[in-house]
mmCIF file of C-alpha atoms in Angstrom:
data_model
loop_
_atom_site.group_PDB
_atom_site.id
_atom_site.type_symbol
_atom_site.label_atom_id
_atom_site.label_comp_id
_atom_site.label_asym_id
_atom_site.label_seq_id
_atom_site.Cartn_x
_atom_site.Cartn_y
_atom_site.Cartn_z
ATOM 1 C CA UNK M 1 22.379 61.225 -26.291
ATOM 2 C CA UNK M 2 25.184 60.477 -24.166
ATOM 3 C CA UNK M 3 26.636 63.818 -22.360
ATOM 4 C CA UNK M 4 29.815 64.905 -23.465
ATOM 5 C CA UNK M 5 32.055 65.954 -19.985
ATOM 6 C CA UNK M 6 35.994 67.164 -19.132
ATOM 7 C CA UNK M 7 38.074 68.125 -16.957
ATOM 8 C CA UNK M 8 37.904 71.129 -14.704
ATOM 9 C CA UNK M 9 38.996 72.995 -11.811
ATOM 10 C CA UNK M 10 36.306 73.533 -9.270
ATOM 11 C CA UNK M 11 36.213 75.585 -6.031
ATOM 12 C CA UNK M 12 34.113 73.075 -3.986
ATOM 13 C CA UNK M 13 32.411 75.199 -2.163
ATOM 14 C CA UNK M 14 32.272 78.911 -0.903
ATOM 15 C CA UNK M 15 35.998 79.852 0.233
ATOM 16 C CA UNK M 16 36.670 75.865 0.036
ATOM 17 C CA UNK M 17 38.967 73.741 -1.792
ATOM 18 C CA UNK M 18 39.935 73.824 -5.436
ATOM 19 C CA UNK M 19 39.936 70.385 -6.844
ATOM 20 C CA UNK M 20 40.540 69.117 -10.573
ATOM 21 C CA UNK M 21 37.697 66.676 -11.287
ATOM 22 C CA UNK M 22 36.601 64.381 -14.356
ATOM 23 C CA UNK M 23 33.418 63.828 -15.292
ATOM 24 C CA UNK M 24 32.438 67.831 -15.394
ATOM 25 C CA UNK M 25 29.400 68.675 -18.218
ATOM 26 C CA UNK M 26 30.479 70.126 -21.497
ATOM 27 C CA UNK M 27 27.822 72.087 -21.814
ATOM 28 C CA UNK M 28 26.068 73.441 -25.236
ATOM 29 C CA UNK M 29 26.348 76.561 -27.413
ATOM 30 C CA UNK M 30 22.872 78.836 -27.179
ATOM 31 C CA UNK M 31 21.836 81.733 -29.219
ATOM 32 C CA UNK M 32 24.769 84.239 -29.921
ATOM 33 C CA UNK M 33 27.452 81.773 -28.014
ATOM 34 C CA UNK M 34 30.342 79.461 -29.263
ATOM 35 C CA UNK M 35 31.910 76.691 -27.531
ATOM 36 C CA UNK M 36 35.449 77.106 -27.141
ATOM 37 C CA UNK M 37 38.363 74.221 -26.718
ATOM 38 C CA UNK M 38 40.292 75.803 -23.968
ATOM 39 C CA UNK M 39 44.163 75.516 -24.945
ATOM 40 C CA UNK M 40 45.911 78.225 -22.818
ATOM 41 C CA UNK M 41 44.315 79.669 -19.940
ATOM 42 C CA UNK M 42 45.752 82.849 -17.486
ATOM 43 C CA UNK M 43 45.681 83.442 -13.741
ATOM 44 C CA UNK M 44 44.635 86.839 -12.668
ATOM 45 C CA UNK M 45 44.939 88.173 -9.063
ATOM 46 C CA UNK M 46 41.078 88.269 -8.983
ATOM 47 C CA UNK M 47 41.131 84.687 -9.013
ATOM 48 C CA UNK M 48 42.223 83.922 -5.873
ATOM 49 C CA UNK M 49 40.513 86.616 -4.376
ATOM 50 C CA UNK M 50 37.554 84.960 -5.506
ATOM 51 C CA UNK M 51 38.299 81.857 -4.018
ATOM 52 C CA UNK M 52 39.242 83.674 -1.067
ATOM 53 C CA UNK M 53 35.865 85.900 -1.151
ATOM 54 C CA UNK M 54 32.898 83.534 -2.635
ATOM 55 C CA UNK M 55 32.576 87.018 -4.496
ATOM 56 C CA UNK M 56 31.141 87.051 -7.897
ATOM 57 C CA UNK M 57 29.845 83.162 -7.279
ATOM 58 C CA UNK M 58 26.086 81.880 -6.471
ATOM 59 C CA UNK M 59 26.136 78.508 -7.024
ATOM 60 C CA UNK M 60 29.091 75.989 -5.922
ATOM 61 C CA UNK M 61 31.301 73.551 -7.188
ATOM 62 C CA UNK M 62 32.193 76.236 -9.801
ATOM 63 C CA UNK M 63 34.407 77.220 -12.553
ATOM 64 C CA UNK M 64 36.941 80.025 -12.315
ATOM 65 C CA UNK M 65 39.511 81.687 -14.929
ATOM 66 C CA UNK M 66 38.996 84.964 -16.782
ATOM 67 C CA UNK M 67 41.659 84.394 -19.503
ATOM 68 C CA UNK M 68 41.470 82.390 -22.474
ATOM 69 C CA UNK M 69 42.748 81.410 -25.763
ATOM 70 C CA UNK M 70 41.854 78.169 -27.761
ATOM 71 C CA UNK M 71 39.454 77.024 -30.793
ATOM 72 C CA UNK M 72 36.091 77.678 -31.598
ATOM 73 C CA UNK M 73 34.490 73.918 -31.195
ATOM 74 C CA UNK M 74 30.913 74.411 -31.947
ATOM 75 C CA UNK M 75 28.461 77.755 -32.553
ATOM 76 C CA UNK M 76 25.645 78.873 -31.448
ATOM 77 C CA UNK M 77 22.448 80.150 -33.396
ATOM 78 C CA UNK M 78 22.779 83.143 -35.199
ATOM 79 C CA UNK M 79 26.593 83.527 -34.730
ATOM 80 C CA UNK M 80 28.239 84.959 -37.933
ATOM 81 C CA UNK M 81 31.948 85.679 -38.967
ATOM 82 C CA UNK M 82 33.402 82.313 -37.082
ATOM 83 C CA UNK M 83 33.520 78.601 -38.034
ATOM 84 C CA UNK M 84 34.942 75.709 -36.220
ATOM 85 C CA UNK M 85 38.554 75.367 -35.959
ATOM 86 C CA UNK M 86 39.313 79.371 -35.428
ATOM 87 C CA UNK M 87 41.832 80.068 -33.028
ATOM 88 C CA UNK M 88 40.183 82.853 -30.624
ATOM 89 C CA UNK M 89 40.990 84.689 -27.624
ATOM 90 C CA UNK M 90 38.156 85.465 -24.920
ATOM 91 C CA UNK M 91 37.792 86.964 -21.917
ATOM 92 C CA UNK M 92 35.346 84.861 -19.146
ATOM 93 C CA UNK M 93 32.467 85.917 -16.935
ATOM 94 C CA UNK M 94 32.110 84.128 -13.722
ATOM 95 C CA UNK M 95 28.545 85.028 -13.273
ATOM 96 C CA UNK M 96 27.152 83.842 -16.491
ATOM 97 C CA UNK M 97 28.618 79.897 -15.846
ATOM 98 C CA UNK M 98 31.686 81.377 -18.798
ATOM 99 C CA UNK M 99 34.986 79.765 -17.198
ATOM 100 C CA UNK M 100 38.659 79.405 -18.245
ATOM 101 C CA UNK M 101 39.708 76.880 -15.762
ATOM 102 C CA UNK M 102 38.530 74.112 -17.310
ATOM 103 C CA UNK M 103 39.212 72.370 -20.655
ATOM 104 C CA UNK M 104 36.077 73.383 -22.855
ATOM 105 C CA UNK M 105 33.962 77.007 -22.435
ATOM 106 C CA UNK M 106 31.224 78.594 -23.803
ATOM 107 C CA UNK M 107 32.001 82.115 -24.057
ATOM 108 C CA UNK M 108 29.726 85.125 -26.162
ATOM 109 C CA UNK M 109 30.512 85.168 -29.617
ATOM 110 C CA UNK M 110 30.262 89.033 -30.139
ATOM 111 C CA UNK M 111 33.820 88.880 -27.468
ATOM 112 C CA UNK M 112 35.809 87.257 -28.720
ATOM 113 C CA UNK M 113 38.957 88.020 -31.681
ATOM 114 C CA UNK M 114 40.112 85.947 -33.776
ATOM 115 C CA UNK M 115 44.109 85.365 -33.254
ATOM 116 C CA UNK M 116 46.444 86.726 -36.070
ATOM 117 C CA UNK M 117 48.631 83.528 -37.788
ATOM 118 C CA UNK M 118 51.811 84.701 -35.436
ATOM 119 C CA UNK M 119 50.312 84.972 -32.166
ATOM 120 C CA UNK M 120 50.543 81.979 -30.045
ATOM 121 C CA UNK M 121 47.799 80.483 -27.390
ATOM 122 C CA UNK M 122 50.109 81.281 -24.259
ATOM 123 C CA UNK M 123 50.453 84.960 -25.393
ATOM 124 C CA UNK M 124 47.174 85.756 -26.460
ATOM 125 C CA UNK M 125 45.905 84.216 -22.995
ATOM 126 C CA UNK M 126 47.777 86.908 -21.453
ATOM 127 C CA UNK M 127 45.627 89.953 -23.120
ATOM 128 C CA UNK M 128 42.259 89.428 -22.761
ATOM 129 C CA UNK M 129 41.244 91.190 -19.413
ATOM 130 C CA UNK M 130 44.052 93.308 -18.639
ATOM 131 C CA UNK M 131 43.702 94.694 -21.732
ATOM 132 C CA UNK M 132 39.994 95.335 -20.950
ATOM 133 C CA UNK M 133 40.418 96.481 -17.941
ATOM 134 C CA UNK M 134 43.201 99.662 -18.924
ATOM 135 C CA UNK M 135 41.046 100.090 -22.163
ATOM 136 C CA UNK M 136 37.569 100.710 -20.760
ATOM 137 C CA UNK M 137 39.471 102.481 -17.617
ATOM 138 C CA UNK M 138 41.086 105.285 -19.993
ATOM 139 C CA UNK M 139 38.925 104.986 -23.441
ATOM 140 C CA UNK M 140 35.095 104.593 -22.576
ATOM 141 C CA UNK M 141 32.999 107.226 -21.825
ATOM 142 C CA UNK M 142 32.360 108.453 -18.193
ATOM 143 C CA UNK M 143 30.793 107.301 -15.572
ATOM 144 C CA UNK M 144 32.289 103.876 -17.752
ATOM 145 C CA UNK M 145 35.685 105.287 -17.969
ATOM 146 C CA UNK M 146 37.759 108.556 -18.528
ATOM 147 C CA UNK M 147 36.257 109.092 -21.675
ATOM 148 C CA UNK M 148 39.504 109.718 -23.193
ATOM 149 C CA UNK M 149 38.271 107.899 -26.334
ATOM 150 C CA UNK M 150 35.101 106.395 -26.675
ATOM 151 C CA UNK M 151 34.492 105.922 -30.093
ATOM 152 C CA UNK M 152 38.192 104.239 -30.874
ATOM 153 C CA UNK M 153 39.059 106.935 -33.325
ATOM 154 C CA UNK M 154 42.763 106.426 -34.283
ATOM 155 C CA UNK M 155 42.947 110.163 -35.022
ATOM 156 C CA UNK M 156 42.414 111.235 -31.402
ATOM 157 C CA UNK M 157 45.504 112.255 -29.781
ATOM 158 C CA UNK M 158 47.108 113.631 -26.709
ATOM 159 C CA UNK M 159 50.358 115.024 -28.101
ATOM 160 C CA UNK M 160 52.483 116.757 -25.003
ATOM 161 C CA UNK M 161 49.823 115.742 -22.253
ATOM 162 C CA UNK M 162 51.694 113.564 -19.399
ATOM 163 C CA UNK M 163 50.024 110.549 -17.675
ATOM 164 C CA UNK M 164 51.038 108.529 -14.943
ATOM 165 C CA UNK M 165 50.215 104.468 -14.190
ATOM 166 C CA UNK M 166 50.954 103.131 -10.535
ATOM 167 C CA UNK M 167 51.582 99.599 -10.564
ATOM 168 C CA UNK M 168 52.982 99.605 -14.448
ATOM 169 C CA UNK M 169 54.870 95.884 -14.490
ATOM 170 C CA UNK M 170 51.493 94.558 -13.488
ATOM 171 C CA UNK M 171 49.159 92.976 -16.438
ATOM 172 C CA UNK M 172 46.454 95.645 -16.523
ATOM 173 C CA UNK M 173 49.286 98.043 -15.458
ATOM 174 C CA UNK M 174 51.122 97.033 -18.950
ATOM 175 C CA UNK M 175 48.197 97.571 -21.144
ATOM 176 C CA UNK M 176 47.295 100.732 -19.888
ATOM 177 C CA UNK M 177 50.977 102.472 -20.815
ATOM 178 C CA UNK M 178 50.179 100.556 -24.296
ATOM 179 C CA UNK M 179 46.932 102.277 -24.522
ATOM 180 C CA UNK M 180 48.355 105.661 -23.824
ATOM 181 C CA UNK M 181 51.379 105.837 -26.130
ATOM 182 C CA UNK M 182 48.559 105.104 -29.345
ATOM 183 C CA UNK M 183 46.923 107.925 -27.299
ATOM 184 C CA UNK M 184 50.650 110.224 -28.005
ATOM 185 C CA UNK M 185 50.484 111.006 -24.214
ATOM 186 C CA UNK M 186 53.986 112.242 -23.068
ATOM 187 C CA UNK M 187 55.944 111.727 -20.531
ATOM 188 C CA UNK M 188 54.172 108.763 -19.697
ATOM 189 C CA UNK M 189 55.545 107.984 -15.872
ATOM 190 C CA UNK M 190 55.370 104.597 -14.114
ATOM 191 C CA UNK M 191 55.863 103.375 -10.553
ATOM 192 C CA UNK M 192 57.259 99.692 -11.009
ATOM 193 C CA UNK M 193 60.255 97.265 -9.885
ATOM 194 C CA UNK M 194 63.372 99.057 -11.360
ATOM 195 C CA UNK M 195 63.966 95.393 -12.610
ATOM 196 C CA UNK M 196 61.013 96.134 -15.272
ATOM 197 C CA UNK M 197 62.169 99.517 -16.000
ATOM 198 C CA UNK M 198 64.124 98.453 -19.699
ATOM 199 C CA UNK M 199 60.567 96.607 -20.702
ATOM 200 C CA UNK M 200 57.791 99.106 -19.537
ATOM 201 C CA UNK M 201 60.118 101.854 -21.597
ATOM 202 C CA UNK M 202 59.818 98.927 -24.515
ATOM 203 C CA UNK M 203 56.151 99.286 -24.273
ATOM 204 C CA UNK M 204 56.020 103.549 -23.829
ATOM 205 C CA UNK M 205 56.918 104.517 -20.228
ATOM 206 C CA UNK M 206 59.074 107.343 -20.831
ATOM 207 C CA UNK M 207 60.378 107.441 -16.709
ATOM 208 C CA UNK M 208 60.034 104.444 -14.383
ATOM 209 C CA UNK M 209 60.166 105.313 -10.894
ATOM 210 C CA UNK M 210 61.380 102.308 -8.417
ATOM 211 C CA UNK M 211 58.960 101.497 -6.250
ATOM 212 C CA UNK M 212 62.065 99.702 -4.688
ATOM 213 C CA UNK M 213 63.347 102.751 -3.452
ATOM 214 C CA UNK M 214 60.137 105.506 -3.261
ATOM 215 C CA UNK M 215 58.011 104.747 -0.944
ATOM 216 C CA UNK M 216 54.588 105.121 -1.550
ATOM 217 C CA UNK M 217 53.966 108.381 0.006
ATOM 218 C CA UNK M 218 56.955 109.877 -1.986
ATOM 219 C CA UNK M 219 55.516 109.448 -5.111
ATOM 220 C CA UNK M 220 53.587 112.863 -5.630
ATOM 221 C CA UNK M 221 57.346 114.538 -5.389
ATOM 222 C CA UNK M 222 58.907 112.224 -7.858
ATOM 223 C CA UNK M 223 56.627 112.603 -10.117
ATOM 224 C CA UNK M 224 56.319 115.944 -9.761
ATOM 225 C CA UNK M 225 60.400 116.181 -10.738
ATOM 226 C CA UNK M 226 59.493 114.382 -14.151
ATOM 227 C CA UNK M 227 56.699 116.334 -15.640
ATOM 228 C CA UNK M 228 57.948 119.065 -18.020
ATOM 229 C CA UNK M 229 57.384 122.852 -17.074
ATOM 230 C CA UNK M 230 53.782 124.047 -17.000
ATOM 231 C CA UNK M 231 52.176 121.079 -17.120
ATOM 232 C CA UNK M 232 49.670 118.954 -14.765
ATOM 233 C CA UNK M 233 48.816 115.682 -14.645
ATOM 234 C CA UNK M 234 45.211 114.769 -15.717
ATOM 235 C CA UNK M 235 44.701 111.620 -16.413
ATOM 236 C CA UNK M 236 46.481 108.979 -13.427
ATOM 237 C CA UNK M 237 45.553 105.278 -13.825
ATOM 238 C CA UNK M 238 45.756 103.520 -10.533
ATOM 239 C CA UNK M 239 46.450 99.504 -11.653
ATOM 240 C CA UNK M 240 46.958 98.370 -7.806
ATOM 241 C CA UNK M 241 43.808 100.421 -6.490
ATOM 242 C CA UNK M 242 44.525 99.630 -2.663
ATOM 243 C CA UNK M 243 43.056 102.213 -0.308
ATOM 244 C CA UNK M 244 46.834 104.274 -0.091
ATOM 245 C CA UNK M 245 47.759 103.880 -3.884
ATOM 246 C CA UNK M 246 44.220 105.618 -4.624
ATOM 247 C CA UNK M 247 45.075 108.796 -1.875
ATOM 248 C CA UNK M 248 48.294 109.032 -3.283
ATOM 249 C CA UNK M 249 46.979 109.044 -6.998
ATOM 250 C CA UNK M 250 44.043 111.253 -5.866
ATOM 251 C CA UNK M 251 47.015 114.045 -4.245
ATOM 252 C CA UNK M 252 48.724 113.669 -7.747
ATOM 253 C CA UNK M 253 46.014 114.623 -10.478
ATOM 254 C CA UNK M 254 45.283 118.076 -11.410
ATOM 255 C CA UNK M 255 42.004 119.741 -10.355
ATOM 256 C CA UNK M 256 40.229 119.055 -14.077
ATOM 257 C CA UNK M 257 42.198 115.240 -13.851
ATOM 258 C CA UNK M 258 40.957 111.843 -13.415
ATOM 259 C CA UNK M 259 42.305 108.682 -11.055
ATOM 260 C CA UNK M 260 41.166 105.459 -12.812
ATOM 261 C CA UNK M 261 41.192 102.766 -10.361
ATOM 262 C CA UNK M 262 40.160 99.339 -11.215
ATOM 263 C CA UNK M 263 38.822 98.264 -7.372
ATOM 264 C CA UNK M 264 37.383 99.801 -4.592
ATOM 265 C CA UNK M 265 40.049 101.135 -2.398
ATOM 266 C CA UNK M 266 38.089 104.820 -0.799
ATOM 267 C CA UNK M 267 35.119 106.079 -2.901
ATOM 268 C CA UNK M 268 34.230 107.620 -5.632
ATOM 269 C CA UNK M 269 34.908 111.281 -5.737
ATOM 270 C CA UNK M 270 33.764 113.991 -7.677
ATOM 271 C CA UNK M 271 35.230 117.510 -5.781
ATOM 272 C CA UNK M 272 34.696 120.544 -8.240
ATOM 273 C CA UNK M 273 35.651 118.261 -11.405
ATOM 274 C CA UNK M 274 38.394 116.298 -9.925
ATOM 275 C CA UNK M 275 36.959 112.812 -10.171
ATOM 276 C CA UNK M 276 38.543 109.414 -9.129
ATOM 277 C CA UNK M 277 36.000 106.364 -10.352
ATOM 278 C CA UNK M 278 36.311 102.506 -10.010
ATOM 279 C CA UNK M 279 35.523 100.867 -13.164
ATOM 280 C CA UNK M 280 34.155 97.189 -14.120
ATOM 281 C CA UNK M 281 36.871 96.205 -16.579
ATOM 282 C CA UNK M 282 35.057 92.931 -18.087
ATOM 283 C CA UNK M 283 33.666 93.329 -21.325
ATOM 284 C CA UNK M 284 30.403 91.422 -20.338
ATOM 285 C CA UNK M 285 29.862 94.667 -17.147
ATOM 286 C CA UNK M 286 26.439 95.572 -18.100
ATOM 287 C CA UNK M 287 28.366 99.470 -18.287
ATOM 288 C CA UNK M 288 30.190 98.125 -21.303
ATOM 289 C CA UNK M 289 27.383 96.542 -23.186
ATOM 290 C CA UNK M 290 28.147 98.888 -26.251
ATOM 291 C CA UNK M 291 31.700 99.537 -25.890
ATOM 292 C CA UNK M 292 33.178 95.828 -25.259
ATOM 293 C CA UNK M 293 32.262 94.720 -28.609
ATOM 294 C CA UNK M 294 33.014 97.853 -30.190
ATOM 295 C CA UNK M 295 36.851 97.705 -28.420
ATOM 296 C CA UNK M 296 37.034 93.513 -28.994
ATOM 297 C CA UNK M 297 36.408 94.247 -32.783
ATOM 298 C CA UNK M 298 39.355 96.468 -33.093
ATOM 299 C CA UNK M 299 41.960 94.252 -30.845
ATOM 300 C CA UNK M 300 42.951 91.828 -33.751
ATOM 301 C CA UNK M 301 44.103 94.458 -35.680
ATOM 302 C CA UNK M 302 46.615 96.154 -33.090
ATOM 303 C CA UNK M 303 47.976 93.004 -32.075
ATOM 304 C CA UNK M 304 48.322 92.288 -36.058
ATOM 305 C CA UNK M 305 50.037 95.983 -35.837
ATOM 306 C CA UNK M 306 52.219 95.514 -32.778
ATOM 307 C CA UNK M 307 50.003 98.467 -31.086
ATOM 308 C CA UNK M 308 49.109 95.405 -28.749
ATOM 309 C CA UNK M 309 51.587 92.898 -27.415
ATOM 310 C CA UNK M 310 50.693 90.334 -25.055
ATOM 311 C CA UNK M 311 52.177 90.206 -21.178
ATOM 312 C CA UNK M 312 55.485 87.995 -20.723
ATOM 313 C CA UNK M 313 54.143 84.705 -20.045
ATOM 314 C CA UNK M 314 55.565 82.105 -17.372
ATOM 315 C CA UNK M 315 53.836 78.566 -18.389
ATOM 316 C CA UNK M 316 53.290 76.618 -15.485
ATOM 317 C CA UNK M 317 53.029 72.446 -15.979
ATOM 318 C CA UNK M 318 50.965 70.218 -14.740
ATOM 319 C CA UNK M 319 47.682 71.185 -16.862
ATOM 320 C CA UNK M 320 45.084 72.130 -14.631
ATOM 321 C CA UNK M 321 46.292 70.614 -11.551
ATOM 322 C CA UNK M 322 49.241 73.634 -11.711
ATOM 323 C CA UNK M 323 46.736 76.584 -11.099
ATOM 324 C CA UNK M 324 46.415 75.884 -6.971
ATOM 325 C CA UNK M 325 50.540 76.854 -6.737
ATOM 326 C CA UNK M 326 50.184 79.364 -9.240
ATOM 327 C CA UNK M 327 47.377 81.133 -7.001
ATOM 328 C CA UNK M 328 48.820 80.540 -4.467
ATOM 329 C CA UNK M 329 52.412 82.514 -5.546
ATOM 330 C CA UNK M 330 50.073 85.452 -6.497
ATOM 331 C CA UNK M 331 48.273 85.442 -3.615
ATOM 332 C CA UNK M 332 51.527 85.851 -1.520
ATOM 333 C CA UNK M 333 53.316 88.472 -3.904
ATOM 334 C CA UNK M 334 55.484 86.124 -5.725
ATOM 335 C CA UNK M 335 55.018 86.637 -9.146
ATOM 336 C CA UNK M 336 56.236 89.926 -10.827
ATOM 337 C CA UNK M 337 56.254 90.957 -14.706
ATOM 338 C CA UNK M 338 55.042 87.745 -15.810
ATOM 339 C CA UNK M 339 51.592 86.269 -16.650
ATOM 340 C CA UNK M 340 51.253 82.531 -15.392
ATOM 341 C CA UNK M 341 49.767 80.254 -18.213
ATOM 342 C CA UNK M 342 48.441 76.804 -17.851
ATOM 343 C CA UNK M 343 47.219 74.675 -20.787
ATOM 344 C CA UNK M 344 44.088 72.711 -20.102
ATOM 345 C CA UNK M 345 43.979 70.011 -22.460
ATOM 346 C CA UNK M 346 47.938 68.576 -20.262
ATOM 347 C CA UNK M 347 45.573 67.489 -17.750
#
C-alpha cells in the first residue's frame, strides 16, 4: 500500500529552523484515536517557546501546534459517538507525535467536541487549550487545580466572592474570567490593555485595571480600591505567570486564597494554607487523566449556550508557510487580544 503523506511544518532540529515540507507521513488511527483533517489551526505563546527551548520534544524534525479544529477523517478501534465527516475541535500533545501544524492529525478520541452547526473552524481553533488551561487551573481538584469545581456541577456557585485574573486580554486569561462568571464570582477584576477593557467586561470582568498605566508593583493597591467592604480575595489566577506577576499575585490573595499560575515563575508554596501552584493545563497531563474528558464532554454544550465563546481570531494567509511571522510577532510582544489562525489545507 502506497503511504498516504502532507504537508507540515517541522522544526528541523532542536532550537533549529522551521520549514514547511511535502512528502510528511499521514500516519494511521490506533485504538481509541481518530484522524483528523486539520482545517484551522492556532498559535499559542508556548509554541515558540518550544522552538526556542527543544522543551517538550525527543525526537526531531517534529510537529508543533496545540490548537485545532477540522474533520474527523478516519477512526480508530473502539471509538464510539463520531463518524467521518464531524467537524471537531481538539487540543494537541507534543509528546505523544499529536500536532496541529500540519494538515492531517491524529488526536485521542475521548478529547475532542464535536462543533455546534454555528461555530466556525477559525473560532473554535481559538478554544481548545486556553480554555483548558483556566478550566483545570480554577475547576479541578487540588494539587490539579483550585478545586473550585471538580465535578462540573452547574449548581455550584460563588455568589459575592471577588476574584482577580492578571493578564485577562490574553487567551487563557479570557477563558478564565468566562469560567468564573458561570462560577457567580463578583467583582471579578482584571489587569489588561485599557484598549480590551469594553470586551473583557463583555465576557464578565466587572473592573479592568490598565496595565498601561499601573505598574506591576501597584497592583495589590488597585485592587485593593475595587473589592467591596469586608471582603478578601481568595482565588487570583495568574495567566502571565512570570516570576514578578506570581509575587505580586502571591502579596494579593488572602491567607485561606489560592494563586493559579499556569508556568513556573518562583515555586510552589503552601505557607499556613495560602497556596500558589503551577498547573499542567493540557487535557492529555497525566494529572488530568479523569477530569479532561469529564470537562471536554461538557464544552459543546456551553459554547452551544454562549457560556463559552471563542478568542477574537486574526487569520493569517499563507497556509502553513504563515506560522514562522506569526511566532515570530508573539515572540516579540506584538500580538494583543487576538488569536492568530492559519488554515492548513491553503498550503
Amino acid at each position: 500500500m502506497t503511504m498516504r503523506t502532507q504537508k507540515a511544518l517541522l522544526l528541523l532540529e532542536k532550537q533549529g529552523p522551521l520549514a514547511v515540507v511535502d512528502g510528511h507521513p499521514i500516519p494511521n488511527p490506533g485504538p481509541g484515536e481518530i484522524l483528523v483533517k486539520v482545517q484551522a489551526a492556532a498559535l499559542n505563546p508556548v509554541d515558540w517557546k518550544i522552538a526556542k527551548t527543544g522543551d517538550f520534544v525527543q525526537n526531531y524534525p517534529a510537529v508543533l501546534g496545540w490548537d485545532l479544529s477540522g474533520d474527523v477523517e478516519d477512526i480508530g478501534e473502539g471509538v464510539v459517538g463520531l463518524e467521518k465527516g464531524d467537524r471537531v475541535m481538539a487540543s494537541a500533545f507534543i509528546p505523544k507525535g499529536y500536532a496541529a501544524f500540519q494538515q492531517y492529525t491524529l488526536v485521542a478520541a475521548n478529547l475532542v467536541t464535536k462543533l455546534p452547526s454555528d461555530l466556525d473552524y477559525a473560532d473554535a481553533a481559538t478554544i481548545p487549550l486556553g480554555y483548558s488551561t483556566a478550566a483545570v487551573g480554577l475547576l479541578a481538584a487540588f494539587p490539579g487545580g483550585a478545586g473550585l469545581n471538580p465535578t462540573l456541577d452547574p449548581a455550584i456557585k460563588f455568589s459575592g466572592q471577588p476574584a482577580f485574573v492578571l493578564g485577562g486580554s490574553s487567551s487563557v486569561g479570557q477563558f478564565a474570567i468566562q469560567i468564573l462568571r458561570t462560577l457567580a464570582f463578583s467583582p471579578i477584576i482584571t489587569y489588561a490593555s485599557a484598549r480590551h477593557a469594553n470586551y473583557l467586561k463583555s465576557l464578565g470582568a466587572t473592573h479592568v485595571i490598565d496595565r498601561g498605566t499601573i505598574i506591576i508593583e501597584d497592583i495589590p493597591a488597585a485592587v485593593q480600591n475595587l473589592l467591596p467592604p469586608g471582603t478578601q480575595l481568595q482565588v487570583v489566577y495568574d495567566a502571565i505567570s512570570e516570576p514578578d506577576t506570581q509575587e505580586v499575585c502571591w502579596a494579593l490573595v488572602s491567607e485561606d486564597g489560592i494563586v493559579v499560575a499556569i508556568q513556573r515563575g518562583v515555586a510552589d508554596r503552601d505557607v499556613g494554607g495560602k497556596r500558589l501552584i503551577h498547573i499542567a493545563g493540557s487535557p492529555y497531563a497525566p494529572i488530568n487523566k479523569d477530569f479532561g474528558p469529564r470537562l471536554w464532554r461538557m464544552l459543546t454544550g456551553q459554547v452551544e449556550e454562549g457560556t463559552i465563546v471563542p478568542n477574537r481570531v486574526e487569520k493569517l494567509p499563507g497556509g502553513l508557510a504563515g506560522i514562522v511571522d506569526g511566532l515570530k510577532r508573539m515572540e516579540n510582544n506584538a500580538v494583543s487580544g487576538v488569536k492568530l489562525v492559519v488554515f492548513p489545507q491553503e498550503t
